[in-house]
JSON list of C-alpha atoms in Angstrom, two decimals:
[
{"chain": "A", "resi": 1, "resn": "MET", "atom": "CA", "xyz": [32.76, 24.57, -1.16]},
{"chain": "A", "resi": 2, "resn": "SER", "atom": "CA", "xyz": [31.30, 22.96, -5.13]},
{"chain": "A", "resi": 3, "resn": "ASN", "atom": "CA", "xyz": [32.98, 22.53, -8.02]},
{"chain": "A", "resi": 4, "resn": "LEU", "atom": "CA", "xyz": [30.72, 25.84, -9.24]},
{"chain": "A", "resi": 5, "resn": "GLY", "atom": "CA", "xyz": [31.76, 28.50, -6.49]},
{"chain": "A", "resi": 6, "resn": "VAL", "atom": "CA", "xyz": [28.03, 27.41, -4.26]},
{"chain": "A", "resi": 7, "resn": "PRO", "atom": "CA", "xyz": [29.19, 27.01, -0.08]},
{"chain": "A", "resi": 8, "resn": "VAL", "atom": "CA", "xyz": [27.34, 23.58, -0.18]},
{"chain": "A", "resi": 9, "resn": "PRO", "atom": "CA", "xyz": [26.39, 23.24, 3.38]},
{"chain": "A", "resi": 10, "resn": "PRO", "atom": "CA", "xyz": [27.62, 21.44, 6.50]},
{"chain": "A", "resi": 11, "resn": "ASP", "atom": "CA", "xyz": [26.02, 18.18, 7.59]},
{"chain": "A", "resi": 12, "resn": "ARG", "atom": "CA", "xyz": [24.65, 18.68, 10.19]},
{"chain": "A", "resi": 13, "resn": "ASN", "atom": "CA", "xyz": [22.23, 21.48, 8.38]},
{"chain": "A", "resi": 14, "resn": "ILE", "atom": "CA", "xyz": [21.07, 19.08, 5.64]},
{"chain": "A", "resi": 15, "resn": "THR", "atom": "CA", "xyz": [20.10, 16.88, 9.04]},
{"chain": "A", "resi": 16, "resn": "ARG", "atom": "CA", "xyz": [18.31, 19.29, 10.48]},
{"chain": "A", "resi": 17, "resn": "LEU", "atom": "CA", "xyz": [16.74, 19.74, 7.15]},
{"chain": "A", "resi": 18, "resn": "THR", "atom": "CA", "xyz": [16.28, 16.24, 7.09]},
{"chain": "A", "resi": 19, "resn": "SER", "atom": "CA", "xyz": [14.67, 15.99, 10.99]},
{"chain": "A", "resi": 20, "resn": "ARG", "atom": "CA", "xyz": [12.56, 18.76, 10.21]},
{"chain": "A", "resi": 21, "resn": "ALA", "atom": "CA", "xyz": [10.71, 17.36, 7.12]},
{"chain": "A", "resi": 22, "resn": "SER", "atom": "CA", "xyz": [10.50, 13.90, 9.16]},
{"chain": "A", "resi": 23, "resn": "ARG", "atom": "CA", "xyz": [9.17, 15.84, 12.37]},
{"chain": "A", "resi": 24, "resn": "ALA", "atom": "CA", "xyz": [5.98, 17.82, 9.51]},
{"chain": "A", "resi": 25, "resn": "ALA", "atom": "CA", "xyz": [4.93, 14.95, 8.26]},
{"chain": "A", "resi": 26, "resn": "SER", "atom": "CA", "xyz": [4.44, 13.28, 11.55]},
{"chain": "A", "resi": 27, "resn": "LEU", "atom": "CA", "xyz": [2.72, 15.82, 12.12]},
{"chain": "A", "resi": 28, "resn": "LEU", "atom": "CA", "xyz": [0.43, 15.60, 9.76]},
{"chain": "A", "resi": 29, "resn": "LEU", "atom": "CA", "xyz": [-0.12, 12.29, 10.65]},
{"chain": "A", "resi": 30, "resn": "ILE", "atom": "CA", "xyz": [-1.56, 12.98, 13.53]},
{"chain": "A", "resi": 31, "resn": "ILE", "atom": "CA", "xyz": [-3.61, 15.50, 12.50]},
{"chain": "A", "resi": 32, "resn": "PHE", "atom": "CA", "xyz": [-5.29, 13.34, 10.11]},
{"chain": "A", "resi": 33, "resn": "LYS", "atom": "CA", "xyz": [-5.83, 11.06, 11.55]},
{"chain": "A", "resi": 34, "resn": "GLU", "atom": "CA", "xyz": [-7.25, 12.67, 14.32]},
{"chain": "A", "resi": 35, "resn": "GLU", "atom": "CA", "xyz": [-9.45, 14.39, 12.25]},
{"chain": "A", "resi": 36, "resn": "TRP", "atom": "CA", "xyz": [-10.51, 12.35, 9.83]},
{"chain": "A", "resi": 37, "resn": "ASN", "atom": "CA", "xyz": [-10.88, 9.23, 11.70]},
{"chain": "A", "resi": 38, "resn": "TYR", "atom": "CA", "xyz": [-9.07, 6.88, 8.66]},
{"chain": "A", "resi": 39, "resn": "VAL", "atom": "CA", "xyz": [-8.06, 3.79, 8.56]},
{"chain": "A", "resi": 40, "resn": "ARG", "atom": "CA", "xyz": [-3.95, 4.01, 10.09]},
{"chain": "A", "resi": 41, "resn": "LEU", "atom": "CA", "xyz": [-1.71, 2.65, 7.53]},
{"chain": "A", "resi": 42, "resn": "TYR", "atom": "CA", "xyz": [1.86, 1.43, 7.56]},
{"chain": "A", "resi": 43, "resn": "ALA", "atom": "CA", "xyz": [4.76, 0.52, 5.63]},
{"chain": "A", "resi": 44, "resn": "TYR", "atom": "CA", "xyz": [7.27, -2.24, 6.27]},
{"chain": "A", "resi": 45, "resn": "ASP", "atom": "CA", "xyz": [10.79, -0.67, 4.68]},
{"chain": "A", "resi": 46, "resn": "ALA", "atom": "CA", "xyz": [12.29, -3.12, 3.31]},
{"chain": "A", "resi": 47, "resn": "GLY", "atom": "CA", "xyz": [15.11, -0.32, 2.44]},
{"chain": "A", "resi": 48, "resn": "ASP", "atom": "CA", "xyz": [15.91, -1.60, -1.60]},
{"chain": "A", "resi": 49, "resn": "CYS", "atom": "CA", "xyz": [12.93, 0.48, -2.86]},
{"chain": "A", "resi": 50, "resn": "HIS", "atom": "CA", "xyz": [13.62, 2.92, -6.08]},
{"chain": "A", "resi": 51, "resn": "PRO", "atom": "CA", "xyz": [13.88, 6.62, -4.28]},
{"chain": "A", "resi": 52, "resn": "LYS", "atom": "CA", "xyz": [12.10, 8.08, -7.22]},
{"chain": "A", "resi": 53, "resn": "ARG", "atom": "CA", "xyz": [9.08, 5.44, -8.01]},
{"chain": "A", "resi": 54, "resn": "CYS", "atom": "CA", "xyz": [8.62, 4.85, -3.31]},
{"chain": "A", "resi": 55, "resn": "THR", "atom": "CA", "xyz": [5.20, 5.81, -4.02]},
{"chain": "A", "resi": 56, "resn": "VAL", "atom": "CA", "xyz": [5.26, 5.09, -0.34]},
{"chain": "A", "resi": 57, "resn": "ARG", "atom": "CA", "xyz": [7.55, 7.88, 0.72]},
{"chain": "A", "resi": 58, "resn": "ARG", "atom": "CA", "xyz": [5.45, 10.62, -1.90]},
{"chain": "A", "resi": 59, "resn": "LEU", "atom": "CA", "xyz": [2.71, 9.53, 1.06]},
{"chain": "A", "resi": 60, "resn": "GLU", "atom": "CA", "xyz": [5.29, 9.50, 4.03]},
{"chain": "A", "resi": 61, "resn": "ARG", "atom": "CA", "xyz": [5.06, 12.29, 2.73]},
{"chain": "A", "resi": 62, "resn": "PHE", "atom": "CA", "xyz": [1.26, 13.89, 2.72]},
{"chain": "A", "resi": 63, "resn": "GLY", "atom": "CA", "xyz": [0.86, 12.24, 6.19]},
{"chain": "A", "resi": 64, "resn": "LEU", "atom": "CA", "xyz": [-0.72, 9.37, 4.82]},
{"chain": "A", "resi": 65, "resn": "ILE", "atom": "CA", "xyz": [1.33, 6.38, 5.98]},
{"chain": "A", "resi": 66, "resn": "GLU", "atom": "CA", "xyz": [3.96, 5.73, 8.86]},
{"chain": "A", "resi": 67, "resn": "ARG", "atom": "CA", "xyz": [7.33, 3.67, 7.88]},
{"chain": "A", "resi": 68, "resn": "VAL", "atom": "CA", "xyz": [8.15, 1.40, 10.10]},
{"chain": "A", "resi": 69, "resn": "SER", "atom": "CA", "xyz": [11.12, -0.42, 10.48]},
{"chain": "A", "resi": 70, "resn": "SER", "atom": "CA", "xyz": [9.88, -3.66, 11.93]},
{"chain": "A", "resi": 71, "resn": "LEU", "atom": "CA", "xyz": [7.05, -6.23, 11.27]},
{"chain": "A", "resi": 72, "resn": "ARG", "atom": "CA", "xyz": [6.55, -7.16, 15.02]},
{"chain": "A", "resi": 73, "resn": "ARG", "atom": "CA", "xyz": [5.23, -3.58, 15.30]},
{"chain": "A", "resi": 74, "resn": "LEU", "atom": "CA", "xyz": [3.07, -4.49, 12.24]},
{"chain": "A", "resi": 75, "resn": "ARG", "atom": "CA", "xyz": [1.20, -7.79, 14.04]},
{"chain": "A", "resi": 76, "resn": "LYS", "atom": "CA", "xyz": [-1.59, -7.08, 14.43]},
{"chain": "A", "resi": 77, "resn": "ALA", "atom": "CA", "xyz": [-2.83, -5.38, 11.31]},
{"chain": "A", "resi": 78, "resn": "LEU", "atom": "CA", "xyz": [-4.17, -5.90, 8.20]},
{"chain": "A", "resi": 79, "resn": "LEU", "atom": "CA", "xyz": [-0.47, -6.57, 6.57]},
{"chain": "A", "resi": 80, "resn": "LEU", "atom": "CA", "xyz": [-0.94, -7.15, 2.38]},
{"chain": "A", "resi": 81, "resn": "PHE", "atom": "CA", "xyz": [0.86, -9.35, 1.08]},
{"chain": "A", "resi": 82, "resn": "PRO", "atom": "CA", "xyz": [0.73, -11.72, -2.90]},
{"chain": "A", "resi": 83, "resn": "THR", "atom": "CA", "xyz": [1.16, -14.60, -0.85]},
{"chain": "A", "resi": 84, "resn": "ALA", "atom": "CA", "xyz": [-1.06, -15.10, 2.43]},
{"chain": "A", "resi": 85, "resn": "GLU", "atom": "CA", "xyz": [-3.53, -17.98, 1.88]},
{"chain": "A", "resi": 86, "resn": "THR", "atom": "CA", "xyz": [-6.54, -15.58, 3.31]},
{"chain": "A", "resi": 87, "resn": "ALA", "atom": "CA", "xyz": [-8.22, -13.45, 0.03]},
{"chain": "A", "resi": 88, "resn": "LEU", "atom": "CA", "xyz": [-8.66, -9.24, 1.82]},
{"chain": "A", "resi": 89, "resn": "SER", "atom": "CA", "xyz": [-12.14, -9.09, 2.39]},
{"chain": "A", "resi": 90, "resn": "PRO", "atom": "CA", "xyz": [-15.01, -7.06, 3.66]},
{"chain": "A", "resi": 91, "resn": "ALA", "atom": "CA", "xyz": [-15.80, -9.01, 6.74]},
{"chain": "A", "resi": 92, "resn": "ASP", "atom": "CA", "xyz": [-12.05, -8.00, 6.97]},
{"chain": "A", "resi": 93, "resn": "ALA", "atom": "CA", "xyz": [-12.76, -4.20, 7.65]},
{"chain": "A", "resi": 94, "resn": "ASP", "atom": "CA", "xyz": [-13.47, -4.35, 11.57]},
{"chain": "A", "resi": 95, "resn": "ILE", "atom": "CA", "xyz": [-9.77, -5.50, 11.93]},
{"chain": "A", "resi": 96, "resn": "ALA", "atom": "CA", "xyz": [-7.97, -2.69, 9.80]},
{"chain": "A", "resi": 97, "resn": "SER", "atom": "CA", "xyz": [-10.21, 0.00, 11.86]},
{"chain": "A", "resi": 98, "resn": "LYS", "atom": "CA", "xyz": [-9.20, -1.00, 15.11]},
{"chain": "A", "resi": 99, "resn": "GLN", "atom": "CA", "xyz": [-5.59, -2.28, 13.64]},
{"chain": "A", "resi": 100, "resn": "GLY", "atom": "CA", "xyz": [-4.56, -0.46, 9.95]},
{"chain": "A", "resi": 101, "resn": "ILE", "atom": "CA", "xyz": [-3.56, -2.53, 6.92]},
{"chain": "A", "resi": 102, "resn": "ALA", "atom": "CA", "xyz": [-0.31, -2.33, 6.69]},
{"chain": "A", "resi": 103, "resn": "VAL", "atom": "CA", "xyz": [2.77, -3.11, 3.24]},
{"chain": "A", "resi": 104, "resn": "ILE", "atom": "CA", "xyz": [5.58, -3.86, 2.66]},
{"chain": "A", "resi": 105, "resn": "ASP", "atom": "CA", "xyz": [7.12, -1.59, 1.03]},
{"chain": "A", "resi": 106, "resn": "CYS", "atom": "CA", "xyz": [9.96, -3.71, -1.70]},
{"chain": "A", "resi": 107, "resn": "SER", "atom": "CA", "xyz": [11.20, -4.84, -4.60]},
{"chain": "A", "resi": 108, "resn": "TRP", "atom": "CA", "xyz": [8.89, -7.47, -6.80]},
{"chain": "A", "resi": 109, "resn": "ARG", "atom": "CA", "xyz": [11.90, -9.20, -7.48]},
{"chain": "A", "resi": 110, "resn": "ARG", "atom": "CA", "xyz": [12.28, -9.62, -3.30]},
{"chain": "A", "resi": 111, "resn": "ILE", "atom": "CA", "xyz": [8.14, -10.07, -2.38]},
{"chain": "A", "resi": 112, "resn": "GLU", "atom": "CA", "xyz": [8.66, -13.29, -4.91]},
{"chain": "A", "resi": 113, "resn": "ASN", "atom": "CA", "xyz": [11.74, -14.13, -2.99]},
{"chain": "A", "resi": 114, "resn": "GLU", "atom": "CA", "xyz": [11.01, -17.78, -0.68]},
{"chain": "A", "resi": 115, "resn": "ASN", "atom": "CA", "xyz": [13.49, -16.12, 1.72]},
{"chain": "A", "resi": 116, "resn": "THR", "atom": "CA", "xyz": [11.24, -12.39, 2.21]},
{"chain": "A", "resi": 117, "resn": "ALA", "atom": "CA", "xyz": [8.03, -15.54, 2.18]},
{"chain": "A", "resi": 118, "resn": "HIS", "atom": "CA", "xyz": [9.01, -16.93, 4.49]},
{"chain": "A", "resi": 119, "resn": "THR", "atom": "CA", "xyz": [10.54, -14.00, 6.93]},
{"chain": "A", "resi": 120, "resn": "VAL", "atom": "CA", "xyz": [7.17, -12.19, 6.01]},
{"chain": "A", "resi": 121, "resn": "HIS", "atom": "CA", "xyz": [4.14, -14.53, 7.17]},
{"chain": "A", "resi": 122, "resn": "ARG", "atom": "CA", "xyz": [7.18, -15.91, 10.72]},
{"chain": "A", "resi": 123, "resn": "GLY", "atom": "CA", "xyz": [7.26, -12.39, 12.16]},
{"chain": "A", "resi": 124, "resn": "ALA", "atom": "CA", "xyz": [3.71, -10.92, 10.94]},
{"chain": "A", "resi": 125, "resn": "ARG", "atom": "CA", "xyz": [1.94, -14.72, 12.21]},
{"chain": "A", "resi": 126, "resn": "GLY", "atom": "CA", "xyz": [-3.08, -12.89, 12.37]},
{"chain": "A", "resi": 127, "resn": "ASN", "atom": "CA", "xyz": [-3.87, -11.45, 9.76]},
{"chain": "A", "resi": 128, "resn": "LEU", "atom": "CA", "xyz": [-2.31, -11.84, 6.29]},
{"chain": "A", "resi": 129, "resn": "ARG", "atom": "CA", "xyz": [-3.95, -10.96, 3.43]},
{"chain": "A", "resi": 130, "resn": "ALA", "atom": "CA", "xyz": [-3.71, -11.59, -0.30]},
{"chain": "A", "resi": 131, "resn": "LEU", "atom": "CA", "xyz": [-5.59, -8.67, -2.91]},
{"chain": "A", "resi": 132, "resn": "PRO", "atom": "CA", "xyz": [-7.77, -10.69, -5.18]},
{"chain": "A", "resi": 133, "resn": "PHE", "atom": "CA", "xyz": [-7.00, -10.15, -9.44]},
{"chain": "A", "resi": 134, "resn": "LEU", "atom": "CA", "xyz": [-6.89, -6.56, -9.96]},
{"chain": "A", "resi": 135, "resn": "ILE", "atom": "CA", "xyz": [-4.38, -4.86, -13.12]},
{"chain": "A", "resi": 136, "resn": "ALA", "atom": "CA", "xyz": [-1.36, -2.58, -11.84]},
{"chain": "A", "resi": 137, "resn": "ALA", "atom": "CA", "xyz": [-2.29, 1.26, -13.37]},
{"chain": "A", "resi": 138, "resn": "ASN", "atom": "CA", "xyz": [1.53, 2.60, -12.28]},
{"chain": "A", "resi": 139, "resn": "PRO", "atom": "CA", "xyz": [3.79, 3.74, -14.84]},
{"chain": "A", "resi": 140, "resn": "VAL", "atom": "CA", "xyz": [6.33, 0.48, -14.38]},
{"chain": "A", "resi": 141, "resn": "ASN", "atom": "CA", "xyz": [3.51, -2.43, -14.70]},
{"chain": "A", "resi": 142, "resn": "PHE", "atom": "CA", "xyz": [0.83, -0.86, -16.31]},
{"chain": "A", "resi": 143, "resn": "GLY", "atom": "CA", "xyz": [-0.71, -3.72, -17.51]},
{"chain": "A", "resi": 144, "resn": "ARG", "atom": "CA", "xyz": [-0.05, -6.38, -15.67]},
{"chain": "A", "resi": 145, "resn": "PRO", "atom": "CA", "xyz": [-2.13, -8.79, -13.06]},
{"chain": "A", "resi": 146, "resn": "PHE", "atom": "CA", "xyz": [-1.45, -8.42, -9.78]},
{"chain": "A", "resi": 147, "resn": "ILE", "atom": "CA", "xyz": [2.24, -6.16, -10.03]},
{"chain": "A", "resi": 148, "resn": "LEU", "atom": "CA", "xyz": [0.65, -3.49, -8.54]},
{"chain": "A", "resi": 149, "resn": "SER", "atom": "CA", "xyz": [2.86, -0.17, -6.73]},
{"chain": "A", "resi": 150, "resn": "SER", "atom": "CA", "xyz": [2.18, -0.29, -2.78]},
{"chain": "A", "resi": 151, "resn": "ALA", "atom": "CA", "xyz": [-0.08, 3.26, -2.85]},
{"chain": "A", "resi": 152, "resn": "GLU", "atom": "CA", "xyz": [-2.33, 0.87, -5.53]},
{"chain": "A", "resi": 153, "resn": "ALA", "atom": "CA", "xyz": [-2.48, -2.24, -2.87]},
{"chain": "A", "resi": 154, "resn": "ILE", "atom": "CA", "xyz": [-3.71, -0.20, 0.13]},
{"chain": "A", "resi": 155, "resn": "ALA", "atom": "CA", "xyz": [-5.79, 1.63, -2.32]},
{"chain": "A", "resi": 156, "resn": "ALA", "atom": "CA", "xyz": [-7.56, -1.11, -3.26]},
{"chain": "A", "resi": 157, "resn": "SER", "atom": "CA", "xyz": [-7.79, -2.79, -0.06]},
{"chain": "A", "resi": 158, "resn": "LEU", "atom": "CA", "xyz": [-9.48, 1.20, 1.46]},
{"chain": "A", "resi": 159, "resn": "PHE", "atom": "CA", "xyz": [-12.22, 0.62, -2.19]},
{"chain": "A", "resi": 160, "resn": "ILE", "atom": "CA", "xyz": [-12.73, -3.14, -0.61]},
{"chain": "A", "resi": 161, "resn": "LEU", "atom": "CA", "xyz": [-12.91, -2.65, 2.91]},
{"chain": "A", "resi": 162, "resn": "GLY", "atom": "CA", "xyz": [-16.00, 0.62, 2.35]},
{"chain": "A", "resi": 163, "resn": "GLU", "atom": "CA", "xyz": [-13.04, 3.33, 2.96]},
{"chain": "A", "resi": 164, "resn": "LYS", "atom": "CA", "xyz": [-13.55, 4.69, -0.22]},
{"chain": "A", "resi": 165, "resn": "GLU", "atom": "CA", "xyz": [-13.01, 8.39, 0.57]},
{"chain": "A", "resi": 166, "resn": "HIS", "atom": "CA", "xyz": [-9.48, 6.90, 2.08]},
{"chain": "A", "resi": 167, "resn": "ALA", "atom": "CA", "xyz": [-8.92, 4.99, -0.87]},
{"chain": "A", "resi": 168, "resn": "ASN", "atom": "CA", "xyz": [-9.78, 8.12, -3.59]},
{"chain": "A", "resi": 169, "resn": "LEU", "atom": "CA", "xyz": [-7.43, 10.69, -1.69]},
{"chain": "A", "resi": 170, "resn": "ILE", "atom": "CA", "xyz": [-4.70, 7.83, -1.39]},
{"chain": "A", "resi": 171, "resn": "MET", "atom": "CA", "xyz": [-5.05, 7.77, -5.71]},
{"chain": "A", "resi": 172, "resn": "SER", "atom": "CA", "xyz": [-5.29, 11.46, -5.63]},
{"chain": "A", "resi": 173, "resn": "LYS", "atom": "CA", "xyz": [-1.37, 11.95, -4.42]},
{"chain": "A", "resi": 174, "resn": "PHE", "atom": "CA", "xyz": [-0.93, 10.65, -7.87]},
{"chain": "A", "resi": 175, "resn": "LYS", "atom": "CA", "xyz": [-0.98, 11.63, -11.89]},
{"chain": "A", "resi": 176, "resn": "TRP", "atom": "CA", "xyz": [-2.35, 8.51, -12.96]},
{"chain": "A", "resi": 177, "resn": "GLY", "atom": "CA", "xyz": [-4.51, 7.22, -10.21]},
{"chain": "A", "resi": 178, "resn": "HIS", "atom": "CA", "xyz": [-7.57, 7.71, -10.90]},
{"chain": "A", "resi": 179, "resn": "ALA", "atom": "CA", "xyz": [-6.42, 5.19, -13.53]},
{"chain": "A", "resi": 180, "resn": "PHE", "atom": "CA", "xyz": [-6.70, 2.68, -11.37]},
{"chain": "A", "resi": 181, "resn": "ILE", "atom": "CA", "xyz": [-9.68, 3.50, -9.96]},
{"chain": "A", "resi": 182, "resn": "SER", "atom": "CA", "xyz": [-11.50, 3.65, -13.30]},
{"chain": "A", "resi": 183, "resn": "LEU", "atom": "CA", "xyz": [-9.57, 0.87, -14.61]},
{"chain": "A", "resi": 184, "resn": "ASN", "atom": "CA", "xyz": [-10.39, -1.56, -11.12]},
{"chain": "A", "resi": 185, "resn": "GLY", "atom": "CA", "xyz": [-14.02, 0.34, -11.03]},
{"chain": "A", "resi": 186, "resn": "LYS", "atom": "CA", "xyz": [-16.09, -2.77, -11.66]},
{"chain": "A", "resi": 187, "resn": "MET", "atom": "CA", "xyz": [-13.59, -5.12, -9.57]},
{"chain": "A", "resi": 188, "resn": "LEU", "atom": "CA", "xyz": [-13.21, -3.44, -7.12]},
{"chain": "A", "resi": 189, "resn": "GLU", "atom": "CA", "xyz": [-17.27, -2.81, -6.70]},
{"chain": "A", "resi": 190, "resn": "ALA", "atom": "CA", "xyz": [-17.11, -6.44, -6.73]},
{"chain": "A", "resi": 191, "resn": "TYR", "atom": "CA", "xyz": [-15.48, -7.05, -4.45]},
{"chain": "A", "resi": 192, "resn": "ALA", "atom": "CA", "xyz": [-16.58, -4.45, -1.92]},
{"chain": "A", "resi": 193, "resn": "ASN", "atom": "CA", "xyz": [-19.77, -5.97, -1.89]},
{"chain": "A", "resi": 194, "resn": "ALA", "atom": "CA", "xyz": [-18.57, -8.99, -1.18]},
{"chain": "A", "resi": 195, "resn": "ARG", "atom": "CA", "xyz": [-19.32, -11.51, 2.03]},
{"chain": "A", "resi": 196, "resn": "SER", "atom": "CA", "xyz": [-16.25, -13.52, 2.32]},
{"chain": "A", "resi": 197, "resn": "SER", "atom": "CA", "xyz": [-12.91, -13.85, 1.34]},
{"chain": "A", "resi": 198, "resn": "ARG", "atom": "CA", "xyz": [-14.50, -17.05, -0.51]},
{"chain": "A", "resi": 199, "resn": "GLU", "atom": "CA", "xyz": [-16.82, -15.19, -2.17]},
{"chain": "A", "resi": 200, "resn": "VAL", "atom": "CA", "xyz": [-13.75, -12.63, -3.64]},
{"chain": "A", "resi": 201, "resn": "VAL", "atom": "CA", "xyz": [-11.99, -15.96, -5.18]},
{"chain": "A", "resi": 202, "resn": "GLU", "atom": "CA", "xyz": [-14.72, -16.66, -6.60]},
{"chain": "A", "resi": 203, "resn": "LEU", "atom": "CA", "xyz": [-15.58, -13.01, -8.03]},
{"chain": "A", "resi": 204, "resn": "GLN", "atom": "CA", "xyz": [-11.62, -13.24, -8.78]},
{"chain": "A", "resi": 205, "resn": "MET", "atom": "CA", "xyz": [-11.46, -16.56, -11.00]},
{"chain": "A", "resi": 206, "resn": "HIS", "atom": "CA", "xyz": [-14.78, -15.64, -13.41]},
{"chain": "A", "resi": 207, "resn": "PHE", "atom": "CA", "xyz": [-12.91, -11.26, -13.52]},
{"chain": "A", "resi": 208, "resn": "MET", "atom": "CA", "xyz": [-9.77, -13.38, -14.38]},
{"chain": "A", "resi": 209, "resn": "HIS", "atom": "CA", "xyz": [-12.14, -16.21, -17.44]},
{"chain": "A", "resi": 210, "resn": "GLN", "atom": "CA", "xyz": [-14.02, -13.07, -18.05]},
{"chain": "A", "resi": 211, "resn": "GLY", "atom": "CA", "xyz": [-9.98, -11.18, -19.38]},
{"chain": "A", "resi": 212, "resn": "ARG", "atom": "CA", "xyz": [-8.71, -14.96, -20.64]},
{"chain": "A", "resi": 213, "resn": "GLN", "atom": "CA", "xyz": [-11.78, -14.24, -23.44]},
{"chain": "A", "resi": 214, "resn": "ILE", "atom": "CA", "xyz": [-11.60, -11.09, -24.07]},
{"chain": "A", "resi": 215, "resn": "LYS", "atom": "CA", "xyz": [-7.74, -11.99, -25.87]}
]
């Protein structure tokens, strides 16, 4: 019994509700993949993302992404990571369609830690990709370059790989989602029309130079 006189359900009931929610999300994910044939999306759960700010958890509730607890699960997927040596480009579309796209769901402070980078590079191996210059629209880092939320990173990668409908679906789950696509529209279109990682990097340098001139 709580202090307000409202009975508190036993722990086993809470566990059942959590289990049911998890099964429901898994079912939505299966239906989503089979019916719409969209790119599979994954997030490595590092366990330190703020529950109320976690964009991955919101996407998971809609059955749009699968959280995993081992980097080994993502060795074949396109894994987005800022220190990757290769920029994401449309040339990666085939890997994404076959193996999916993944993000590391943790704080930026942890991502910037050398130990985290070493662990990711060692564990993920082959298909690490870095997103090019883009500007965040999420409430926490609005207007900051490169510091995207997991949902923004996923949507950006989908857009660049030609999956614009899927990208818009991801962003539609957030009040600020449309702002991200609108704010970065010109850059996203340019990256999506590039032929290689090298061209994406050249475009990135062009946009960054433009940004410095505006300032």
